[in-house]
Amino acid sequence: MKKRFVIISLAAATMIMAAEAPAAQDKKAVAMEGVKYIKMLGKELKGNVTRKMKEDPTGLQAAYFCAKSAEDIEKKVAEKFPENIKVRRTALKIRNSKNKPDATDVQVMEKMEAAMKEGTFQKKPVVVEVDGVQRVYVPLIAEKGCLKCHGAVEKIDPKVKETIAKKYPDDKAVNFKEGDLRGVVVAEIAPKK
Protein backbone atom coordinates (compact mmCIF):
# COMPACT_ATOMS: atom_id res chain seq x y z
CA MET A 1 0.00 0.00 0.00
CA LYS A 2 2.79 2.42 0.98
CA LYS A 3 4.76 1.56 -2.16
CA ARG A 4 1.70 2.09 -4.32
CA PHE A 5 1.06 5.52 -2.71
CA VAL A 6 4.66 6.57 -3.42
CA ILE A 7 4.40 5.47 -7.05
CA ILE A 8 1.09 7.31 -7.50
CA SER A 9 2.56 10.43 -5.83
CA LEU A 10 5.62 10.32 -8.10
CA ALA A 11 3.45 9.88 -11.16
CA ALA A 12 1.26 12.82 -10.17
CA ALA A 13 4.31 15.02 -9.50
CA THR A 14 5.80 14.07 -12.86
CA MET A 15 2.55 14.97 -14.64
CA ILE A 16 2.39 18.34 -12.88
CA MET A 17 6.01 19.11 -13.72
CA ALA A 18 5.48 18.03 -17.33
CA ALA A 19 2.44 20.31 -17.60
CA GLU A 20 4.42 23.27 -16.23
CA ALA A 21 7.53 22.69 -18.38
CA PRO A 22 5.95 23.65 -21.74
CA ALA A 23 4.52 26.83 -20.22
CA ALA A 24 8.00 27.85 -19.04
CA GLN A 25 9.48 26.93 -22.42
CA ASP A 26 6.74 28.87 -24.23
CA LYS A 27 7.39 31.91 -22.05
CA LYS A 28 11.11 31.69 -22.80
CA ALA A 29 10.42 31.39 -26.54
CA VAL A 30 8.07 34.40 -26.39
CA ALA A 31 10.72 36.39 -24.50
CA MET A 32 13.36 35.50 -27.10
CA GLU A 33 11.06 36.49 -29.97
CA GLY A 34 10.14 39.78 -28.33
CA VAL A 35 13.76 40.62 -27.54
CA LYS A 36 14.68 39.97 -31.18
CA TYR A 37 12.32 42.74 -32.35
CA ILE A 38 13.24 45.06 -29.49
CA LYS A 39 16.91 44.74 -30.46
CA MET A 40 16.08 45.64 -34.07
CA LEU A 41 14.53 48.90 -32.92
CA GLY A 42 17.15 49.50 -30.24
CA LYS A 43 20.02 49.06 -32.68
CA GLU A 44 18.65 51.79 -34.93
CA LEU A 45 17.69 54.27 -32.21
CA LYS A 46 20.64 53.80 -29.88
CA GLY A 47 23.10 53.64 -32.78
CA ASN A 48 21.93 57.00 -34.07
CA VAL A 49 21.84 58.62 -30.62
CA THR A 50 25.33 57.31 -29.81
CA ARG A 51 26.65 58.72 -33.09
CA LYS A 52 25.06 62.09 -32.37
CA MET A 53 26.51 62.13 -28.85
CA LYS A 54 30.00 61.55 -30.27
CA GLU A 55 29.48 64.41 -32.75
CA ASP A 56 28.29 66.74 -30.01
CA PRO A 57 28.96 65.83 -26.35
CA THR A 58 26.50 68.50 -25.10
CA GLY A 59 23.66 66.24 -26.21
CA LEU A 60 22.11 68.89 -28.47
CA GLN A 61 22.46 66.86 -31.68
CA ALA A 62 21.08 63.76 -29.96
CA ALA A 63 18.11 65.73 -28.59
CA TYR A 64 17.48 67.24 -32.01
CA PHE A 65 17.73 63.81 -33.64
CA CYS A 66 15.23 62.27 -31.19
CA ALA A 67 12.81 65.17 -31.58
CA LYS A 68 12.99 65.10 -35.37
CA SER A 69 13.69 61.49 -36.38
CA ALA A 70 12.96 58.91 -33.65
CA GLU A 71 9.30 58.39 -34.60
CA ASP A 72 10.18 58.02 -38.29
CA ILE A 73 12.84 55.44 -37.47
CA GLU A 74 10.36 53.52 -35.30
CA LYS A 75 7.91 53.40 -38.22
CA LYS A 76 10.61 52.34 -40.68
CA VAL A 77 11.84 49.53 -38.42
CA ALA A 78 8.24 48.43 -37.72
CA GLU A 79 7.76 47.83 -41.46
CA LYS A 80 10.25 44.95 -41.14
CA PHE A 81 8.20 43.23 -38.42
CA PRO A 82 5.61 40.53 -39.05
CA GLU A 83 2.03 41.77 -39.03
CA ASN A 84 1.37 40.47 -35.50
CA ILE A 85 4.34 42.30 -33.88
CA LYS A 86 4.36 45.79 -32.43
CA VAL A 87 7.25 47.39 -30.52
CA ARG A 88 6.89 50.56 -28.51
CA ARG A 89 8.62 52.53 -25.79
CA THR A 90 7.06 53.81 -22.60
CA ALA A 91 7.99 55.06 -19.14
CA LEU A 92 6.54 56.19 -15.86
CA LYS A 93 7.94 59.66 -16.62
CA ILE A 94 7.35 60.20 -20.33
CA ARG A 95 8.76 62.75 -22.72
CA ASN A 96 6.49 62.05 -25.69
CA SER A 97 2.78 61.93 -24.89
CA LYS A 98 2.39 59.23 -27.58
CA ASN A 99 4.37 56.89 -25.31
CA LYS A 100 1.95 57.05 -22.38
CA PRO A 101 1.88 53.78 -20.41
CA ASP A 102 -1.27 51.77 -19.84
CA ALA A 103 -2.16 50.13 -16.52
CA THR A 104 -0.19 46.94 -17.26
CA ASP A 105 2.88 48.96 -18.29
CA VAL A 106 2.71 50.93 -15.04
CA GLN A 107 2.35 47.76 -12.97
CA VAL A 108 5.36 46.09 -14.65
CA MET A 109 7.57 49.18 -14.26
CA GLU A 110 6.54 49.71 -10.63
CA LYS A 111 7.52 46.10 -9.90
CA MET A 112 10.88 46.68 -11.58
CA GLU A 113 11.47 49.82 -9.52
CA ALA A 114 10.49 48.00 -6.31
CA ALA A 115 12.94 45.20 -7.16
CA MET A 116 15.66 47.82 -7.72
CA LYS A 117 15.02 49.31 -4.29
CA GLU A 118 15.05 45.84 -2.70
CA GLY A 119 18.24 44.89 -4.54
CA THR A 120 16.56 41.95 -6.29
CA PHE A 121 16.26 43.52 -9.75
CA GLN A 122 17.53 41.50 -12.70
CA LYS A 123 17.83 43.14 -16.11
CA LYS A 124 15.92 40.49 -17.97
CA PRO A 125 12.74 40.44 -20.05
CA VAL A 126 9.38 40.19 -18.32
CA VAL A 127 6.58 38.39 -20.18
CA VAL A 128 2.96 39.27 -19.45
CA GLU A 129 -0.21 38.24 -21.28
CA VAL A 130 -2.86 40.91 -21.81
CA ASP A 131 -6.07 39.97 -23.64
CA GLY A 132 -4.39 37.15 -25.57
CA VAL A 133 -1.40 39.30 -26.57
CA GLN A 134 2.01 38.40 -25.16
CA ARG A 135 3.96 41.44 -24.03
CA VAL A 136 7.72 41.29 -23.58
CA TYR A 137 9.11 44.10 -21.43
CA VAL A 138 12.81 44.96 -21.55
CA PRO A 139 13.97 47.56 -19.01
CA LEU A 140 15.82 50.68 -20.12
CA ILE A 141 18.40 51.64 -17.53
CA ALA A 142 19.69 55.21 -17.49
CA GLU A 143 23.32 55.29 -18.54
CA LYS A 144 25.72 58.21 -18.15
CA GLY A 145 25.10 59.43 -21.72
CA CYS A 146 21.33 59.41 -21.17
CA LEU A 147 21.70 62.05 -18.49
CA LYS A 148 22.61 64.73 -21.07
CA CYS A 149 18.89 64.87 -21.90
CA HIS A 150 17.29 62.94 -19.03
CA GLY A 151 19.41 63.90 -16.01
CA ALA A 152 19.05 66.61 -13.38
CA VAL A 153 17.26 69.56 -15.01
CA GLU A 154 19.80 72.07 -13.73
CA LYS A 155 22.63 70.12 -15.39
CA ILE A 156 21.05 69.80 -18.83
CA ASP A 157 22.53 72.18 -21.40
CA PRO A 158 20.16 75.15 -21.92
CA LYS A 159 20.04 74.58 -25.71
CA VAL A 160 19.15 70.92 -25.12
CA LYS A 161 16.35 71.97 -22.75
CA GLU A 162 15.08 74.45 -25.33
CA THR A 163 15.05 71.80 -28.10
CA ILE A 164 13.20 69.34 -25.86
CA ALA A 165 10.69 71.97 -24.67
CA LYS A 166 9.80 72.92 -28.26
CA LYS A 167 8.99 69.35 -29.28
CA TYR A 168 7.76 68.02 -25.93
CA PRO A 169 6.19 70.83 -23.86
CA ASP A 170 4.85 68.36 -21.26
CA ASP A 171 8.19 66.57 -20.77
CA LYS A 172 8.48 64.61 -17.51
CA ALA A 173 11.47 62.41 -18.47
CA VAL A 174 14.12 64.23 -16.43
CA ASN A 175 15.92 64.01 -13.09
CA PHE A 176 17.12 60.46 -13.63
CA LYS A 177 20.36 59.24 -12.12
CA GLU A 178 22.68 56.69 -13.64
CA GLY A 179 21.27 53.22 -12.97
CA ASP A 180 17.64 54.37 -12.62
CA LEU A 181 14.85 52.66 -14.53
CA ARG A 182 14.40 55.08 -17.43
CA GLY A 183 11.49 53.13 -18.93
CA VAL A 184 10.84 49.97 -20.93
CA VAL A 185 10.68 48.80 -24.51
CA VAL A 186 7.66 46.57 -25.08
CA ALA A 187 7.20 44.00 -27.82
CA GLU A 188 3.58 43.00 -28.26
CA ILE A 189 3.10 39.63 -29.94
CA ALA A 190 -0.45 38.96 -31.03
CA PRO A 191 -1.60 35.49 -32.11
CA LYS A 192 -0.92 34.86 -35.80
CA LYS A 193 -4.00 35.05 -38.00
Short mmCIF file of the C-alpha atoms (twelve columns), coordinates in Angstrom:
data_MODEL
# 
_entry.id   MODEL 
# 
loop_
_atom_site.group_PDB 
_atom_site.id 
_atom_site.type_symbol 
_atom_site.label_atom_id 
_atom_site.label_alt_id 
_atom_site.label_comp_id 
_atom_site.label_asym_id 
_atom_site.label_seq_id 
_atom_site.Cartn_x 
_atom_site.Cartn_y 
_atom_site.Cartn_z 
_atom_site.pdbx_PDB_model_num 
ATOM 1   C CA . MET A 1   0.000  0.000  0.000   1 
ATOM 2   C CA . LYS A 2   2.787  2.423  0.981   1 
ATOM 3   C CA . LYS A 3   4.757  1.556  -2.158  1 
ATOM 4   C CA . ARG A 4   1.697  2.088  -4.323  1 
ATOM 5   C CA . PHE A 5   1.061  5.521  -2.713  1 
ATOM 6   C CA . VAL A 6   4.662  6.572  -3.416  1 
ATOM 7   C CA . ILE A 7   4.400  5.468  -7.049  1 
ATOM 8   C CA . ILE A 8   1.095  7.305  -7.504  1 
ATOM 9   C CA . SER A 9   2.562  10.427 -5.831  1 
ATOM 10  C CA . LEU A 10  5.622  10.324 -8.097  1 
ATOM 11  C CA . ALA A 11  3.449  9.876  -11.164 1 
ATOM 12  C CA . ALA A 12  1.258  12.824 -10.171 1 
ATOM 13  C CA . ALA A 13  4.306  15.025 -9.497  1 
ATOM 14  C CA . THR A 14  5.799  14.072 -12.860 1 
ATOM 15  C CA . MET A 15  2.549  14.967 -14.636 1 
ATOM 16  C CA . ILE A 16  2.385  18.342 -12.880 1 
ATOM 17  C CA . MET A 17  6.008  19.106 -13.724 1 
ATOM 18  C CA . ALA A 18  5.480  18.026 -17.329 1 
ATOM 19  C CA . ALA A 19  2.438  20.305 -17.603 1 
ATOM 20  C CA . GLU A 20  4.420  23.265 -16.230 1 
ATOM 21  C CA . ALA A 21  7.527  22.690 -18.381 1 
ATOM 22  C CA . PRO A 22  5.952  23.651 -21.745 1 
ATOM 23  C CA . ALA A 23  4.522  26.828 -20.220 1 
ATOM 24  C CA . ALA A 24  7.996  27.849 -19.036 1 
ATOM 25  C CA . GLN A 25  9.478  26.932 -22.416 1 
ATOM 26  C CA . ASP A 26  6.737  28.867 -24.227 1 
ATOM 27  C CA . LYS A 27  7.386  31.912 -22.054 1 
ATOM 28  C CA . LYS A 28  11.108 31.694 -22.798 1 
ATOM 29  C CA . ALA A 29  10.415 31.391 -26.535 1 
ATOM 30  C CA . VAL A 30  8.070  34.401 -26.388 1 
ATOM 31  C CA . ALA A 31  10.716 36.392 -24.504 1 
ATOM 32  C CA . MET A 32  13.355 35.500 -27.099 1 
ATOM 33  C CA . GLU A 33  11.061 36.485 -29.966 1 
ATOM 34  C CA . GLY A 34  10.139 39.784 -28.329 1 
ATOM 35  C CA . VAL A 35  13.757 40.622 -27.541 1 
ATOM 36  C CA . LYS A 36  14.684 39.974 -31.184 1 
ATOM 37  C CA . TYR A 37  12.324 42.739 -32.354 1 
ATOM 38  C CA . ILE A 38  13.238 45.056 -29.493 1 
ATOM 39  C CA . LYS A 39  16.907 44.735 -30.465 1 
ATOM 40  C CA . MET A 40  16.075 45.640 -34.071 1 
ATOM 41  C CA . LEU A 41  14.533 48.905 -32.919 1 
ATOM 42  C CA . GLY A 42  17.154 49.496 -30.242 1 
ATOM 43  C CA . LYS A 43  20.022 49.057 -32.683 1 
ATOM 44  C CA . GLU A 44  18.647 51.789 -34.932 1 
ATOM 45  C CA . LEU A 45  17.688 54.268 -32.213 1 
ATOM 46  C CA . LYS A 46  20.645 53.799 -29.878 1 
ATOM 47  C CA . GLY A 47  23.105 53.635 -32.776 1 
ATOM 48  C CA . ASN A 48  21.932 57.001 -34.066 1 
ATOM 49  C CA . VAL A 49  21.840 58.621 -30.623 1 
ATOM 50  C CA . THR A 50  25.333 57.314 -29.809 1 
ATOM 51  C CA . ARG A 51  26.650 58.722 -33.090 1 
ATOM 52  C CA . LYS A 52  25.058 62.093 -32.372 1 
ATOM 53  C CA . MET A 53  26.513 62.133 -28.849 1 
ATOM 54  C CA . LYS A 54  29.999 61.554 -30.274 1 
ATOM 55  C CA . GLU A 55  29.476 64.406 -32.748 1 
ATOM 56  C CA . ASP A 56  28.285 66.743 -30.009 1 
ATOM 57  C CA . PRO A 57  28.958 65.827 -26.345 1 
ATOM 58  C CA . THR A 58  26.505 68.496 -25.105 1 
ATOM 59  C CA . GLY A 59  23.662 66.236 -26.205 1 
ATOM 60  C CA . LEU A 60  22.111 68.887 -28.466 1 
ATOM 61  C CA . GLN A 61  22.463 66.862 -31.684 1 
ATOM 62  C CA . ALA A 62  21.076 63.759 -29.960 1 
ATOM 63  C CA . ALA A 63  18.108 65.727 -28.587 1 
ATOM 64  C CA . TYR A 64  17.484 67.240 -32.011 1 
ATOM 65  C CA . PHE A 65  17.731 63.807 -33.636 1 
ATOM 66  C CA . CYS A 66  15.230 62.273 -31.193 1 
ATOM 67  C CA . ALA A 67  12.813 65.174 -31.576 1 
ATOM 68  C CA . LYS A 68  12.995 65.101 -35.372 1 
ATOM 69  C CA . SER A 69  13.688 61.488 -36.381 1 
ATOM 70  C CA . ALA A 70  12.963 58.907 -33.647 1 
ATOM 71  C CA . GLU A 71  9.304  58.390 -34.604 1 
ATOM 72  C CA . ASP A 72  10.181 58.023 -38.292 1 
ATOM 73  C CA . ILE A 73  12.842 55.441 -37.467 1 
ATOM 74  C CA . GLU A 74  10.356 53.524 -35.297 1 
ATOM 75  C CA . LYS A 75  7.911  53.400 -38.220 1 
ATOM 76  C CA . LYS A 76  10.609 52.336 -40.683 1 
ATOM 77  C CA . VAL A 77  11.840 49.535 -38.416 1 
ATOM 78  C CA . ALA A 78  8.244  48.430 -37.722 1 
ATOM 79  C CA . GLU A 79  7.762  47.832 -41.455 1 
ATOM 80  C CA . LYS A 80  10.250 44.946 -41.136 1 
ATOM 81  C CA . PHE A 81  8.201  43.233 -38.415 1 
ATOM 82  C CA . PRO A 82  5.612  40.530 -39.055 1 
ATOM 83  C CA . GLU A 83  2.026  41.773 -39.034 1 
ATOM 84  C CA . ASN A 84  1.374  40.467 -35.505 1 
ATOM 85  C CA . ILE A 85  4.341  42.296 -33.882 1 
ATOM 86  C CA . LYS A 86  4.360  45.788 -32.432 1 
ATOM 87  C CA . VAL A 87  7.246  47.392 -30.524 1 
ATOM 88  C CA . ARG A 88  6.887  50.564 -28.505 1 
ATOM 89  C CA . ARG A 89  8.620  52.533 -25.791 1 
ATOM 90  C CA . THR A 90  7.059  53.811 -22.598 1 
ATOM 91  C CA . ALA A 91  7.995  55.060 -19.137 1 
ATOM 92  C CA . LEU A 92  6.536  56.194 -15.863 1 
ATOM 93  C CA . LYS A 93  7.939  59.663 -16.622 1 
ATOM 94  C CA . ILE A 94  7.347  60.198 -20.334 1 
ATOM 95  C CA . ARG A 95  8.757  62.755 -22.717 1 
ATOM 96  C CA . ASN A 96  6.491  62.049 -25.692 1 
ATOM 97  C CA . SER A 97  2.776  61.931 -24.889 1 
ATOM 98  C CA . LYS A 98  2.388  59.227 -27.579 1 
ATOM 99  C CA . ASN A 99  4.369  56.889 -25.312 1 
ATOM 100 C CA . LYS A 100 1.947  57.055 -22.380 1 
ATOM 101 C CA . PRO A 101 1.883  53.777 -20.410 1 
ATOM 102 C CA . ASP A 102 -1.266 51.768 -19.838 1 
ATOM 103 C CA . ALA A 103 -2.160 50.132 -16.515 1 
ATOM 104 C CA . THR A 104 -0.187 46.944 -17.260 1 
ATOM 105 C CA . ASP A 105 2.884  48.956 -18.293 1 
ATOM 106 C CA . VAL A 106 2.711  50.925 -15.043 1 
ATOM 107 C CA . GLN A 107 2.351  47.757 -12.968 1 
ATOM 108 C CA . VAL A 108 5.364  46.089 -14.645 1 
ATOM 109 C CA . MET A 109 7.569  49.182 -14.256 1 
ATOM 110 C CA . GLU A 110 6.539  49.706 -10.631 1 
ATOM 111 C CA . LYS A 111 7.523  46.096 -9.903  1 
ATOM 112 C CA . MET A 112 10.880 46.682 -11.581 1 
ATOM 113 C CA . GLU A 113 11.467 49.823 -9.516  1 
ATOM 114 C CA . ALA A 114 10.492 48.002 -6.312  1 
ATOM 115 C CA . ALA A 115 12.938 45.201 -7.160  1 
ATOM 116 C CA . MET A 116 15.664 47.823 -7.723  1 
ATOM 117 C CA . LYS A 117 15.018 49.307 -4.287  1 
ATOM 118 C CA . GLU A 118 15.049 45.837 -2.697  1 
ATOM 119 C CA . GLY A 119 18.244 44.894 -4.538  1 
ATOM 120 C CA . THR A 120 16.562 41.952 -6.287  1 
ATOM 121 C CA . PHE A 121 16.258 43.522 -9.751  1 
ATOM 122 C CA . GLN A 122 17.527 41.502 -12.701 1 
ATOM 123 C CA . LYS A 123 17.830 43.138 -16.106 1 
ATOM 124 C CA . LYS A 124 15.920 40.489 -17.969 1 
ATOM 125 C CA . PRO A 125 12.742 40.438 -20.053 1 
ATOM 126 C CA . VAL A 126 9.379  40.192 -18.322 1 
ATOM 127 C CA . VAL A 127 6.583  38.390 -20.179 1 
ATOM 128 C CA . VAL A 128 2.958  39.269 -19.445 1 
ATOM 129 C CA . GLU A 129 -0.206 38.236 -21.277 1 
ATOM 130 C CA . VAL A 130 -2.859 40.906 -21.811 1 
ATOM 131 C CA . ASP A 131 -6.074 39.973 -23.637 1 
ATOM 132 C CA . GLY A 132 -4.388 37.154 -25.566 1 
ATOM 133 C CA . VAL A 133 -1.402 39.296 -26.572 1 
ATOM 134 C CA . GLN A 134 2.012  38.395 -25.162 1 
ATOM 135 C CA . ARG A 135 3.964  41.443 -24.032 1 
ATOM 136 C CA . VAL A 136 7.717  41.287 -23.580 1 
ATOM 137 C CA . TYR A 137 9.106  44.102 -21.432 1 
ATOM 138 C CA . VAL A 138 12.809 44.960 -21.551 1 
ATOM 139 C CA . PRO A 139 13.969 47.558 -19.008 1 
ATOM 140 C CA . LEU A 140 15.825 50.684 -20.124 1 
ATOM 141 C CA . ILE A 141 18.400 51.635 -17.531 1 
ATOM 142 C CA . ALA A 142 19.691 55.215 -17.485 1 
ATOM 143 C CA . GLU A 143 23.325 55.294 -18.540 1 
ATOM 144 C CA . LYS A 144 25.724 58.211 -18.152 1 
ATOM 145 C CA . GLY A 145 25.103 59.431 -21.722 1 
ATOM 146 C CA . CYS A 146 21.332 59.414 -21.174 1 
ATOM 147 C CA . LEU A 147 21.703 62.055 -18.485 1 
ATOM 148 C CA . LYS A 148 22.608 64.729 -21.065 1 
ATOM 149 C CA . CYS A 149 18.890 64.874 -21.895 1 
ATOM 150 C CA . HIS A 150 17.286 62.941 -19.028 1 
ATOM 151 C CA . GLY A 151 19.414 63.896 -16.011 1 
ATOM 152 C CA . ALA A 152 19.051 66.613 -13.378 1 
ATOM 153 C CA . VAL A 153 17.258 69.559 -15.009 1 
ATOM 154 C CA . GLU A 154 19.803 72.074 -13.731 1 
ATOM 155 C CA . LYS A 155 22.635 70.122 -15.391 1 
ATOM 156 C CA . ILE A 156 21.052 69.796 -18.828 1 
ATOM 157 C CA . ASP A 157 22.534 72.185 -21.396 1 
ATOM 158 C CA . PRO A 158 20.159 75.151 -21.922 1 
ATOM 159 C CA . LYS A 159 20.044 74.581 -25.706 1 
ATOM 160 C CA . VAL A 160 19.145 70.921 -25.121 1 
ATOM 161 C CA . LYS A 161 16.354 71.973 -22.747 1 
ATOM 162 C CA . GLU A 162 15.081 74.450 -25.328 1 
ATOM 163 C CA . THR A 163 15.045 71.796 -28.096 1 
ATOM 164 C CA . ILE A 164 13.204 69.337 -25.859 1 
ATOM 165 C CA . ALA A 165 10.692 71.966 -24.666 1 
ATOM 166 C CA . LYS A 166 9.797  72.918 -28.256 1 
ATOM 167 C CA . LYS A 167 8.988  69.353 -29.282 1 
ATOM 168 C CA . TYR A 168 7.758  68.017 -25.927 1 
ATOM 169 C CA . PRO A 169 6.190  70.829 -23.865 1 
ATOM 170 C CA . ASP A 170 4.848  68.360 -21.255 1 
ATOM 171 C CA . ASP A 171 8.186  66.567 -20.772 1 
ATOM 172 C CA . LYS A 172 8.485  64.612 -17.509 1 
ATOM 173 C CA . ALA A 173 11.471 62.414 -18.469 1 
ATOM 174 C CA . VAL A 174 14.120 64.227 -16.432 1 
ATOM 175 C CA . ASN A 175 15.922 64.011 -13.090 1 
ATOM 176 C CA . PHE A 176 17.123 60.460 -13.633 1 
ATOM 177 C CA . LYS A 177 20.359 59.243 -12.116 1 
ATOM 178 C CA . GLU A 178 22.683 56.689 -13.644 1 
ATOM 179 C CA . GLY A 179 21.268 53.221 -12.973 1 
ATOM 180 C CA . ASP A 180 17.635 54.367 -12.620 1 
ATOM 181 C CA . LEU A 181 14.854 52.661 -14.533 1 
ATOM 182 C CA . ARG A 182 14.401 55.082 -17.433 1 
ATOM 183 C CA . GLY A 183 11.490 53.133 -18.925 1 
ATOM 184 C CA . VAL A 184 10.836 49.973 -20.933 1 
ATOM 185 C CA . VAL A 185 10.676 48.804 -24.514 1 
ATOM 186 C CA . VAL A 186 7.656  46.575 -25.076 1 
ATOM 187 C CA . ALA A 187 7.202  44.000 -27.818 1 
ATOM 188 C CA . GLU A 188 3.577  43.002 -28.259 1 
ATOM 189 C CA . ILE A 189 3.096  39.631 -29.937 1 
ATOM 190 C CA . ALA A 190 -0.454 38.960 -31.032 1 
ATOM 191 C CA . PRO A 191 -1.602 35.490 -32.115 1 
ATOM 192 C CA . LYS A 192 -0.919 34.860 -35.799 1 
ATOM 193 C CA . LYS A 193 -3.996 35.047 -37.998 1 
# 
